[in-house]
Amino acid sequence: MKVVITYGTYDVLHLGHINLLRRAKALGDYLIVGLSTDEFNAVKGKKSFYSYEQRKQILEAIRYVDLVIPEENWEQKVKDIKEHKADVFVMGSDWENKFDELREVCEVIYLPRTEDISSTETKEYLKTLD
Ligand code: C2G
């Protein structure tokens, strides 16, 4: 069984997230998502609209996602990859080359980011509605 792993905040779910998850799953048989906790989001300088628990339940409802684990820090990826025997680490291309050190422990693939959509843009647009 080929295990794929990816990480993210996945707040205010949109097609960019779904495109990433669908393509990541297509690279193997089992997809794990390391979901940024609310505390780690603060470290990343992000404040998500939905809480970790809500974002976790939303991700678990997606057909491509097999397991959601908490992402609490930048350093846990190697441990996670070993613990879950992940064969492939996947991120969107906005992270190109940022995780190349993981090639020591698994395949690293950056997938083209979906253009013109982001949680931030969605949140900004929603603010303009009455
Ligand atoms: N993504 C994408 N296209 C978009 C928006 C996001 O392909 N239009 C991808 C990102 O590249 C990432 C995933 O969707 O692979 C989740 O995006 P975010 O929730 O913004 O995650 P991020 O804050 O980048 O956190 O340790 C890694 C970090 O936790 C990544």
PDB file of C-alpha atoms in Angstrom, residues 4-121:
ATOM      1  CA  VAL A   4       0.897   9.719   0.676  1.00  0.00           C
ATOM      2  CA  ILE A   5       1.167  12.531   3.232  1.00  0.00           C
ATOM      3  CA  THR A   6       0.515  16.251   3.005  1.00  0.00           C
ATOM      4  CA  TYR A   7       0.077  19.159   5.446  1.00  0.00           C
ATOM      5  CA  GLY A   8      -1.966  22.320   5.639  1.00  0.00           C
ATOM      6  CA  THR A   9      -4.460  24.580   7.385  1.00  0.00           C
ATOM      7  CA  TYR A  10      -7.400  23.726   5.076  1.00  0.00           C
ATOM      8  CA  ASP A  11      -9.540  26.577   6.363  1.00  0.00           C
ATOM      9  CA  VAL A  12     -12.709  27.610   4.440  1.00  0.00           C
ATOM     10  CA  LEU A  13     -12.379  24.637   2.107  1.00  0.00           C
ATOM     11  CA  HIS A  14     -12.253  25.458  -1.609  1.00  0.00           C
ATOM     12  CA  LEU A  15     -11.465  23.899  -4.976  1.00  0.00           C
ATOM     13  CA  GLY A  16      -7.740  24.550  -4.599  1.00  0.00           C
ATOM     14  CA  HIS A  17      -7.715  22.271  -1.557  1.00  0.00           C
ATOM     15  CA  ILE A  18      -9.852  19.633  -3.266  1.00  0.00           C
ATOM     16  CA  ASN A  19      -7.633  19.687  -6.386  1.00  0.00           C
ATOM     17  CA  LEU A  20      -4.580  19.153  -4.188  1.00  0.00           C
ATOM     18  CA  LEU A  21      -6.150  16.331  -2.176  1.00  0.00           C
ATOM     19  CA  ARG A  22      -7.511  14.566  -5.280  1.00  0.00           C
ATOM     20  CA  ARG A  23      -4.137  14.636  -7.055  1.00  0.00           C
ATOM     21  CA  ALA A  24      -2.275  13.647  -3.873  1.00  0.00           C
ATOM     22  CA  LYS A  25      -4.524  10.625  -3.378  1.00  0.00           C
ATOM     23  CA  ALA A  26      -4.020   9.643  -7.026  1.00  0.00           C
ATOM     24  CA  LEU A  27      -0.300   9.250  -6.256  1.00  0.00           C
ATOM     25  CA  GLY A  28      -0.971   6.329  -3.897  1.00  0.00           C
ATOM     26  CA  ASP A  29      -3.578   4.301  -2.044  1.00  0.00           C
ATOM     27  CA  TYR A  30      -3.837   6.045   1.325  1.00  0.00           C
ATOM     28  CA  LEU A  31      -3.728   9.785   2.018  1.00  0.00           C
ATOM     29  CA  ILE A  32      -2.791  11.284   5.373  1.00  0.00           C
ATOM     30  CA  VAL A  33      -3.324  14.993   6.023  1.00  0.00           C
ATOM     31  CA  GLY A  34      -1.319  16.712   8.749  1.00  0.00           C
ATOM     32  CA  LEU A  35      -3.813  19.397   9.726  1.00  0.00           C
ATOM     33  CA  SER A  36      -2.406  22.539  11.335  1.00  0.00           C
ATOM     34  CA  THR A  37      -3.730  22.963  14.864  1.00  0.00           C
ATOM     35  CA  ASP A  38      -5.084  26.368  15.900  1.00  0.00           C
ATOM     36  CA  GLU A  39      -1.917  26.877  17.956  1.00  0.00           C
ATOM     37  CA  PHE A  40       0.371  26.017  15.008  1.00  0.00           C
ATOM     38  CA  ASN A  41      -1.659  28.316  12.781  1.00  0.00           C
ATOM     39  CA  ALA A  42      -0.706  31.123  15.162  1.00  0.00           C
ATOM     40  CA  VAL A  43       2.946  30.128  14.661  1.00  0.00           C
ATOM     41  CA  LYS A  44       2.335  30.294  10.880  1.00  0.00           C
ATOM     42  CA  GLY A  45       0.758  33.732  11.342  1.00  0.00           C
ATOM     43  CA  LYS A  46      -2.668  32.435  10.344  1.00  0.00           C
ATOM     44  CA  LYS A  47      -5.979  32.604  12.208  1.00  0.00           C
ATOM     45  CA  SER A  48      -8.452  30.146  10.718  1.00  0.00           C
ATOM     46  CA  PHE A  49     -12.188  30.801  10.619  1.00  0.00           C
ATOM     47  CA  TYR A  50     -12.976  27.180  11.508  1.00  0.00           C
ATOM     48  CA  SER A  51     -11.476  25.533  14.589  1.00  0.00           C
ATOM     49  CA  TYR A  52      -9.145  22.548  14.300  1.00  0.00           C
ATOM     50  CA  GLU A  53     -11.962  20.170  15.254  1.00  0.00           C
ATOM     51  CA  GLN A  54     -14.278  21.630  12.596  1.00  0.00           C
ATOM     52  CA  ARG A  55     -11.550  21.588   9.908  1.00  0.00           C
ATOM     53  CA  LYS A  56     -10.712  17.993  10.893  1.00  0.00           C
ATOM     54  CA  GLN A  57     -14.317  16.804  10.512  1.00  0.00           C
ATOM     55  CA  ILE A  58     -14.618  18.602   7.172  1.00  0.00           C
ATOM     56  CA  LEU A  59     -11.452  16.957   5.851  1.00  0.00           C
ATOM     57  CA  GLU A  60     -12.522  13.531   7.148  1.00  0.00           C
ATOM     58  CA  ALA A  61     -15.678  13.853   5.023  1.00  0.00           C
ATOM     59  CA  ILE A  62     -13.635  14.118   1.823  1.00  0.00           C
ATOM     60  CA  ARG A  63     -13.436  10.870  -0.163  1.00  0.00           C
ATOM     61  CA  TYR A  64      -9.700  11.347  -0.903  1.00  0.00           C
ATOM     62  CA  VAL A  65      -8.686  11.682   2.759  1.00  0.00           C
ATOM     63  CA  ASP A  66      -8.019   8.504   4.790  1.00  0.00           C
ATOM     64  CA  LEU A  67      -6.520   9.915   7.976  1.00  0.00           C
ATOM     65  CA  VAL A  68      -6.157  13.349   9.571  1.00  0.00           C
ATOM     66  CA  ILE A  69      -3.387  13.906  12.136  1.00  0.00           C
ATOM     67  CA  PRO A  70      -2.547  17.153  13.987  1.00  0.00           C
ATOM     68  CA  GLU A  71       0.280  19.304  12.669  1.00  0.00           C
ATOM     69  CA  GLU A  72       1.705  21.029  15.756  1.00  0.00           C
ATOM     70  CA  ASN A  73       5.115  22.240  14.539  1.00  0.00           C
ATOM     71  CA  TRP A  74       7.439  22.518  11.523  1.00  0.00           C
ATOM     72  CA  GLU A  75       9.717  19.743  12.757  1.00  0.00           C
ATOM     73  CA  GLN A  76       7.347  16.748  12.990  1.00  0.00           C
ATOM     74  CA  LYS A  77       7.292  15.721   9.316  1.00  0.00           C
ATOM     75  CA  VAL A  78      10.189  13.221   9.384  1.00  0.00           C
ATOM     76  CA  LYS A  79       8.757  11.541  12.487  1.00  0.00           C
ATOM     77  CA  ASP A  80       5.292  11.403  10.891  1.00  0.00           C
ATOM     78  CA  ILE A  81       6.679  10.022   7.617  1.00  0.00           C
ATOM     79  CA  LYS A  82       8.525   7.251   9.482  1.00  0.00           C
ATOM     80  CA  GLU A  83       5.688   6.518  11.894  1.00  0.00           C
ATOM     81  CA  HIS A  84       3.099   6.242   9.115  1.00  0.00           C
ATOM     82  CA  LYS A  85       5.529   4.708   6.596  1.00  0.00           C
ATOM     83  CA  ALA A  86       4.708   7.404   4.066  1.00  0.00           C
ATOM     84  CA  ASP A  87       6.179   6.862   0.592  1.00  0.00           C
ATOM     85  CA  VAL A  88       5.335  10.267  -0.868  1.00  0.00           C
ATOM     86  CA  PHE A  89       5.224  13.783   0.619  1.00  0.00           C
ATOM     87  CA  VAL A  90       3.095  16.189  -1.434  1.00  0.00           C
ATOM     88  CA  MET A  91       2.576  19.954  -1.254  1.00  0.00           C
ATOM     89  CA  GLY A  92       1.274  22.640  -3.601  1.00  0.00           C
ATOM     90  CA  SER A  93       3.860  24.470  -5.696  1.00  0.00           C
ATOM     91  CA  ASP A  94       3.769  27.545  -3.449  1.00  0.00           C
ATOM     92  CA  TRP A  95       5.996  25.360  -1.260  1.00  0.00           C
ATOM     93  CA  GLU A  96       8.341  24.393  -4.132  1.00  0.00           C
ATOM     94  CA  ASN A  97      11.767  23.321  -2.749  1.00  0.00           C
ATOM     95  CA  LYS A  98      10.822  24.268   0.824  1.00  0.00           C
ATOM     96  CA  PHE A  99      10.730  20.628   1.977  1.00  0.00           C
ATOM     97  CA  ASP A 100      13.414  19.090  -0.255  1.00  0.00           C
ATOM     98  CA  GLU A 101      15.268  17.801   2.811  1.00  0.00           C
ATOM     99  CA  LEU A 102      12.470  15.233   3.131  1.00  0.00           C
ATOM    100  CA  ARG A 103      13.868  13.492   0.027  1.00  0.00           C
ATOM    101  CA  GLU A 104      16.102  11.738   2.579  1.00  0.00           C
ATOM    102  CA  VAL A 105      13.108   9.752   3.811  1.00  0.00           C
ATOM    103  CA  CYS A 106      10.523   9.693   1.005  1.00  0.00           C
ATOM    104  CA  GLU A 107       9.615  10.950  -2.447  1.00  0.00           C
ATOM    105  CA  VAL A 108       8.788  14.687  -2.494  1.00  0.00           C
ATOM    106  CA  ILE A 109       6.311  16.030  -5.047  1.00  0.00           C
ATOM    107  CA  TYR A 110       5.099  19.608  -5.495  1.00  0.00           C
ATOM    108  CA  LEU A 111       1.849  19.877  -7.452  1.00  0.00           C
ATOM    109  CA  PRO A 112       0.842  22.998  -9.405  1.00  0.00           C
ATOM    110  CA  ARG A 113      -1.204  25.289  -7.196  1.00  0.00           C
ATOM    111  CA  THR A 114      -4.761  26.063  -8.330  1.00  0.00           C
ATOM    112  CA  GLU A 115      -4.749  29.649  -9.579  1.00  0.00           C
ATOM    113  CA  ASP A 116      -6.981  32.489  -8.366  1.00  0.00           C
ATOM    114  CA  ILE A 117      -8.393  30.891  -5.246  1.00  0.00           C
ATOM    115  CA  SER A 118      -7.409  31.024  -1.610  1.00  0.00           C
ATOM    116  CA  SER A 119      -9.074  30.924   1.769  1.00  0.00           C
ATOM    117  CA  THR A 120      -7.931  34.502   2.340  1.00  0.00           C
ATOM    118  CA  GLU A 121      -9.582  35.729  -0.884  1.00  0.00           C
TER     119      GLU A 121
END
